[in-house]
Amino acid sequence: MNTSIAKTLSILTVFLLLTSVSAVQVNSVYAEDASKTPTLKFLADQLIEIASKSKVKVEEVFDKIKTQYIGIPYEAEELYEEGVKLLDDAISYRNNGDYPSACKYAIKAMQKFKLALLVTYKFTLKLEVRKVENETLKITCLRKAIERAYMFADRVEALANSTEEKFGYNLTTVKLEIEEAREHLENATNLLDEGLVDEAAKELAVARGILGKCVGEIHSAAKKFKITRIECFLNQTKKRLKSHMEEVISSINRTSVLNKTRISQALQNASHSIEVAEEFIKRGNVEEALKKLEEVREHVEESTSELESIKPDVAKMLRKVNTFEIKLRWLEGMLKHMKFKGPVLTTAEDKLEEVKNLIKKVSDQIKNQKISEAEETMKHLEELLEDIEEMLSS
């Protein structure tokens, strides 16, 4: 047993020696020529492959230890989990094209795997040297493991409660599973009191499995809720952007301001950020999606700021023309849904056509900076719209 662990530890030591050299190569290649991305990609792939093999080696040792001892040392399990997380990060960086980071995290993962194995090796060696593979030590270790499992159950329950409170998600099923895990821990304690060590260990293993499943369900629920919420936020942002774009485009088409290009570019950037945010949401990357939606807000503010650089009186007139257009569409809709058309409605239709012509006229006047003429046309427009509304309402 120990010979196998020692052999595996030696292999991992060699791996880490290789990764130390690789780390130097990563920095050297990256600093020397940024065009050598293929070289970095190859190195990242190799390091991730080595780290994955290291992970498998650790798991093999853990499996062997579980057949002869009560369990894996808690510290070793933590180191192993940290290594798995670092390896997942390395793969994610590699997939996103960040090869230097992928190399860096793959090396860190291997270091964690080596430490996990070293802790495990020392643990088993200590048991062998001191001949503590007796029932008393097994019971002591198992009792501590059960105590840790109870504490872990408390942490999982606290996580479930905070997730419910924060996201409003119903985790009643998960809480019932936590109680089931506690029942298995209680069974393990009772069996241990009766001297049935193997049976107690099985109950402990069942409890740990249930608690691990609960953690996964909680994280999954929180992620689903975040995605649902950000999808709603995205849809609201799209609607607001569409309305804003219609208003801004309508305004810039009626004026000869010099910053049209910058306004249009800001709106294009906002639309692009929306598209990128949608892609991130599809991948489940909530954090990056939120960043892109924040960019949308910034681009909208930029377009608004550029538009407000127009003279105040002109900007006010542009907003009023936009209001006239909205009222025109509303009156057209009202007219369309009237069943019987008599002379009054025919007159209203003629007047609405006149409104359209006047809106085009005032837009040209504003564009050509004929402000006084535009003001007169707008007065006429306002009176005409009031007349039409009175006609259709009577």
XYZ file of C-alpha atoms in Angstrom:
394
model
C 0.000 0.000 0.000
C 2.624 2.566 1.043
C 4.916 1.482 -1.799
C 2.172 2.333 -4.270
C 1.610 5.747 -2.674
C 5.323 6.485 -2.592
C 5.627 5.544 -6.268
C 2.754 7.816 -7.223
C 4.231 10.654 -5.156
C 7.510 10.289 -7.047
C 5.675 10.495 -10.368
C 3.902 13.669 -9.298
C 7.182 15.171 -8.153
C 8.554 14.665 -11.659
C 5.405 16.264 -13.067
C 5.928 19.317 -10.872
C 9.567 19.568 -11.935
C 8.393 19.628 -15.541
C 5.794 22.272 -14.783
C 8.388 24.500 -13.135
C 10.347 24.456 -16.380
C 7.105 24.988 -18.304
C 6.260 28.030 -16.194
C 9.551 29.626 -17.208
C 8.791 28.751 -20.834
C 5.348 30.351 -20.574
C 6.772 33.671 -19.353
C 9.627 33.543 -21.848
C 7.462 32.766 -24.864
C 4.807 35.279 -23.928
C 7.322 38.083 -23.355
C 9.377 37.281 -26.433
C 6.680 37.252 -29.058
C 2.920 37.584 -28.603
C 2.485 35.917 -32.010
C 3.526 32.518 -30.565
C 0.037 31.733 -29.319
C 0.143 28.254 -30.927
C 3.191 27.494 -28.778
C 1.372 28.646 -25.657
C -1.687 26.649 -26.636
C 0.420 23.505 -27.068
C 2.078 24.094 -23.692
C -1.313 24.739 -22.024
C -2.704 21.520 -23.527
C 0.293 19.547 -22.274
C 0.133 20.981 -18.765
C -3.614 20.386 -18.517
C -3.091 16.803 -19.672
C -0.386 16.302 -17.028
C -2.609 17.880 -14.349
C -5.504 15.627 -15.369
C -3.263 12.572 -15.067
C -2.127 13.844 -11.663
C -5.764 14.084 -10.604
C -6.389 10.502 -11.708
C -3.321 9.336 -9.791
C -4.574 10.987 -6.618
C -8.012 9.431 -7.075
C -6.439 6.002 -7.530
C -4.515 6.408 -4.293
C -7.638 7.619 -2.488
C -9.543 4.568 -3.725
C -6.821 2.235 -2.491
C -6.711 3.944 0.894
C -10.477 3.708 1.272
C -10.259 -0.087 0.958
C -7.776 -0.361 3.860
C -8.445 2.644 6.077
C -11.461 4.497 7.447
C -11.252 7.414 5.057
C -9.151 10.090 3.438
C -7.688 12.799 5.675
C -9.894 15.897 5.689
C -6.965 18.139 4.737
C -6.154 15.883 1.778
C -9.751 16.002 0.581
C -9.727 19.788 0.739
C -6.450 19.974 -1.189
C -7.827 17.587 -3.789
C -11.014 19.656 -4.205
C -8.933 22.816 -4.563
C -6.853 21.080 -7.219
C -9.990 20.028 -9.114
C -11.281 23.620 -9.026
C -7.939 24.966 -10.303
C -7.879 22.358 -13.065
C -11.422 23.330 -14.117
C -10.306 26.975 -14.207
C -7.275 26.038 -16.318
C -9.503 24.233 -18.824
C -11.875 27.226 -18.918
C -8.995 29.641 -19.574
C -7.670 27.332 -22.286
C -11.088 27.164 -23.946
C -11.333 30.989 -23.850
C -7.894 31.371 -25.441
C -6.096 32.661 -22.317
C -3.199 30.206 -22.564
C -0.809 31.866 -20.068
C -3.509 31.717 -17.378
C -4.337 28.154 -18.389
C -0.696 27.153 -17.849
C -0.550 28.988 -14.535
C -3.681 27.317 -13.131
C -2.703 23.874 -14.413
C 0.575 24.165 -12.500
C -1.269 25.271 -9.353
C -3.622 22.309 -9.705
C -0.717 19.866 -9.838
C 0.793 21.434 -6.752
C -2.476 20.897 -4.875
C -2.677 17.279 -6.054
C 0.869 16.647 -4.881
C 0.130 18.166 -1.474
C -3.052 16.105 -1.209
C -1.094 12.955 -1.905
C 1.702 13.996 0.459
C -0.770 14.582 3.303
C -2.369 11.210 2.566
C 0.994 9.490 2.408
C 2.075 10.923 5.775
C -1.245 9.900 7.276
C -1.001 6.287 6.144
C 2.681 6.079 6.984
C 1.943 7.279 10.503
C -0.715 4.589 10.860
C 1.708 1.924 9.655
C 4.615 3.016 11.819
C 2.609 3.326 15.027
C 0.483 0.250 14.306
C -2.705 2.107 14.986
C -4.876 0.077 12.642
C -6.809 -1.197 15.609
C -10.475 -0.837 16.283
C -10.021 1.865 18.928
C -8.298 4.253 16.496
C -10.823 3.464 13.793
C -13.646 4.339 16.143
C -11.904 7.570 17.207
C -11.295 8.635 13.630
C -14.807 7.709 12.624
C -16.319 9.703 15.484
C -14.338 12.757 14.367
C -15.459 12.189 10.805
C -19.079 12.013 11.960
C -18.622 15.226 13.950
C -17.196 16.954 10.876
C -20.088 15.622 8.806
C -22.568 17.082 11.309
C -20.814 20.470 11.036
C -20.846 20.183 7.265
C -24.598 19.467 7.381
C -25.051 22.682 9.388
C -23.087 24.652 6.786
C -25.111 23.148 3.938
C -28.345 24.042 5.733
C -27.128 27.610 6.284
C -26.260 27.804 2.577
C -29.770 26.585 1.663
C -31.365 29.202 3.943
C -29.262 32.052 2.572
C -29.994 30.951 -1.000
C -33.735 30.939 -0.291
C -33.529 34.352 1.343
C -31.368 35.883 -1.370
C -33.042 34.437 -4.469
C -36.514 33.518 -3.198
C -36.001 29.941 -4.354
C -37.892 27.090 -2.636
C -35.358 24.556 -1.315
C -37.696 22.537 0.897
C -36.706 19.284 -0.845
C -33.022 19.985 -0.218
C -33.700 20.663 3.478
C -35.499 17.328 3.763
C -32.462 15.641 2.225
C -30.213 17.355 4.795
C -32.408 15.917 7.560
C -32.103 12.506 5.922
C -28.309 12.877 6.012
C -28.464 13.720 9.724
C -30.493 10.549 10.327
C -27.741 8.498 8.670
C -25.166 10.238 10.860
C -27.216 9.368 13.931
C -27.356 5.747 12.749
C -23.580 5.824 12.267
C -23.083 7.033 15.852
C -25.360 4.321 17.268
C -23.632 1.590 15.252
C -20.273 2.863 16.435
C -21.423 2.653 20.058
C -22.280 -0.994 19.373
C -18.817 -1.634 17.947
C -20.079 -2.099 14.375
C -17.373 -0.007 12.762
C -17.834 -1.074 9.119
C -21.586 -0.546 9.235
C -21.084 2.870 10.851
C -18.619 3.835 8.109
C -21.203 2.904 5.468
C -23.823 5.110 7.098
C -21.316 7.960 7.223
C -20.548 7.488 3.534
C -24.266 7.625 2.684
C -24.666 10.839 4.701
C -21.681 12.438 2.963
C -23.071 11.479 -0.423
C -26.436 13.059 0.342
C -24.823 16.260 1.614
C -22.615 16.509 -1.457
C -25.696 16.124 -3.644
C -27.444 18.868 -1.660
C -24.590 21.310 -2.263
C -24.802 20.621 -5.988
C -28.577 21.189 -6.013
C -28.229 24.476 -4.113
C -25.583 25.811 -6.498
C -27.651 24.685 -9.485
C -30.790 26.383 -8.154
C -28.937 29.628 -7.479
C -27.408 29.609 -10.959
C -30.780 28.944 -12.646
C -32.379 31.783 -10.709
C -29.554 34.164 -11.619
C -29.907 33.255 -15.289
C -33.697 33.716 -15.194
C -33.339 37.072 -13.500
C -30.683 38.339 -15.893
C -32.778 37.177 -18.868
C -35.627 39.383 -17.608
C -33.182 42.243 -17.123
C -31.849 41.683 -20.650
C -35.348 41.823 -22.170
C -36.133 45.024 -20.282
C -32.856 46.537 -21.441
C -33.621 45.591 -25.059
C -37.028 47.272 -24.882
C -35.591 50.423 -23.328
C -32.786 50.507 -25.907
C -35.248 50.090 -28.777
C -37.377 52.978 -27.508
C -34.285 55.122 -26.919
C -32.907 54.363 -30.390
C -36.196 55.296 -32.052
C -36.261 58.616 -30.219
C -32.597 59.418 -30.855
C -32.642 58.411 -34.521
C -35.797 60.464 -35.032
C -34.072 63.462 -33.433
C -30.760 63.257 -35.310
C -32.618 62.926 -38.616
C -34.191 66.311 -37.948
C -31.016 68.230 -37.197
C -27.699 68.955 -38.874
C -25.597 68.615 -35.730
C -21.991 67.588 -36.306
C -22.007 64.681 -33.797
C -24.386 62.366 -35.695
C -21.609 59.878 -36.332
C -20.686 59.613 -32.659
C -24.329 59.187 -31.649
C -24.866 56.451 -34.242
C -21.663 54.703 -33.152
C -22.758 54.769 -29.508
C -26.091 53.165 -30.449
C -24.336 50.515 -32.551
C -22.032 49.741 -29.637
C -25.053 49.382 -27.332
C -26.715 46.934 -29.746
C -23.506 44.911 -30.034
C -23.158 44.720 -26.251
C -26.735 43.380 -26.063
C -25.869 40.617 -28.566
C -22.714 39.652 -26.668
C -24.647 39.606 -23.371
C -27.172 37.190 -24.932
C -24.347 34.843 -25.933
C -22.892 34.902 -22.413
C -26.318 34.096 -20.937
C -26.670 31.111 -23.284
C -23.347 29.827 -21.923
C -24.486 30.421 -18.329
C -21.836 33.097 -17.751
C -23.895 35.525 -15.653
C -20.978 37.720 -14.511
C -19.782 38.511 -18.053
C -23.353 39.097 -19.215
C -23.841 41.682 -16.454
C -20.654 43.465 -17.531
C -21.971 43.720 -21.085
C -25.329 45.030 -19.914
C -23.494 47.692 -17.916
C -21.733 48.629 -21.165
C -25.154 49.072 -22.778
C -26.055 51.631 -20.115
C -22.777 53.471 -20.702
C -23.321 53.595 -24.486
C -26.886 54.867 -24.027
C -25.620 57.594 -21.698
C -22.975 58.475 -24.290
C -25.590 58.868 -27.045
C -27.794 60.939 -24.740
C -24.866 63.156 -23.788
C -23.991 63.736 -27.438
C -27.603 64.550 -28.270
C -27.822 67.029 -25.401
C -24.895 68.939 -26.910
C -27.451 70.403 -29.323
C -28.719 73.873 -28.384
C -31.334 73.572 -25.605
C -34.115 75.225 -27.649
C -33.482 72.881 -30.597
C -33.357 69.820 -28.352
C -36.680 70.863 -26.778
C -38.266 71.231 -30.214
C -36.997 67.798 -31.286
C -38.551 66.184 -28.221
C -41.849 67.940 -28.943
C -41.868 66.703 -32.546
C -41.336 63.167 -31.234
C -44.391 63.690 -29.009
C -46.420 64.847 -32.035
C -45.483 61.657 -33.900
C -46.589 59.478 -30.973
C -49.916 61.311 -30.793
C -50.334 60.964 -34.562
C -49.935 57.172 -34.348
C -52.409 57.052 -31.462
C -55.052 59.046 -33.397
C -54.533 56.890 -36.482
C -55.130 53.804 -34.380
C -58.283 55.325 -32.898
C -59.589 56.181 -36.370
C -58.816 52.706 -37.694
C -60.968 51.010 -35.051
C -64.047 53.183 -35.664
C -66.718 51.128 -37.416
C -68.717 53.833 -39.230
C -67.032 56.572 -41.203
C -69.083 59.655 -41.936
C -68.124 63.124 -43.120
C -66.524 63.928 -39.752
C -64.206 60.947 -39.910
C -63.309 61.701 -43.514
C -62.370 65.209 -42.435
C -60.274 63.733 -39.603
C -58.419 61.540 -42.084
C -57.639 64.589 -44.228
C -56.419 66.481 -41.202
C -54.185 63.566 -40.119
C -52.613 63.610 -43.571
C -52.016 67.333 -43.091
C -50.365 66.564 -39.730
C -47.953 64.175 -41.447
C -46.996 66.851 -43.950
C -46.516 69.433 -41.214
C -44.273 67.069 -39.197
C -42.099 66.616 -42.280
C -42.113 70.388 -42.817
C -41.109 71.243 -39.251
C -38.392 68.543 -39.335
C -36.873 70.194 -42.423
C -37.110 73.629 -40.795
C -35.271 72.405 -37.684
C -32.671 70.671 -39.840
C -32.073 73.901 -41.774
C -32.004 75.845 -38.480
C -35.062 77.939 -39.368
C -36.088 78.056 -35.734
C -38.687 80.846 -35.846
C -40.474 79.249 -38.799
C -40.371 75.867 -37.028
C -41.977 77.376 -33.937
C -44.900 78.712 -36.003
C -45.367 75.351 -37.716
C -45.359 73.571 -34.362
C -48.094 75.873 -33.027
C -50.207 75.010 -36.056
C -49.448 71.314 -35.506
C -50.493 71.435 -31.885
C -53.805 73.153 -32.704
C -54.500 70.708 -35.528
C -53.916 67.648 -33.330
C -56.235 69.055 -30.667
C -58.956 69.587 -33.279
C -58.632 66.004 -34.538
C -58.750 64.572 -31.026
C -61.882 66.598 -30.270
C -63.496 65.365 -33.504
C -62.841 61.695 -32.760
C -63.883 61.982 -29.124
C -67.239 63.671 -29.743
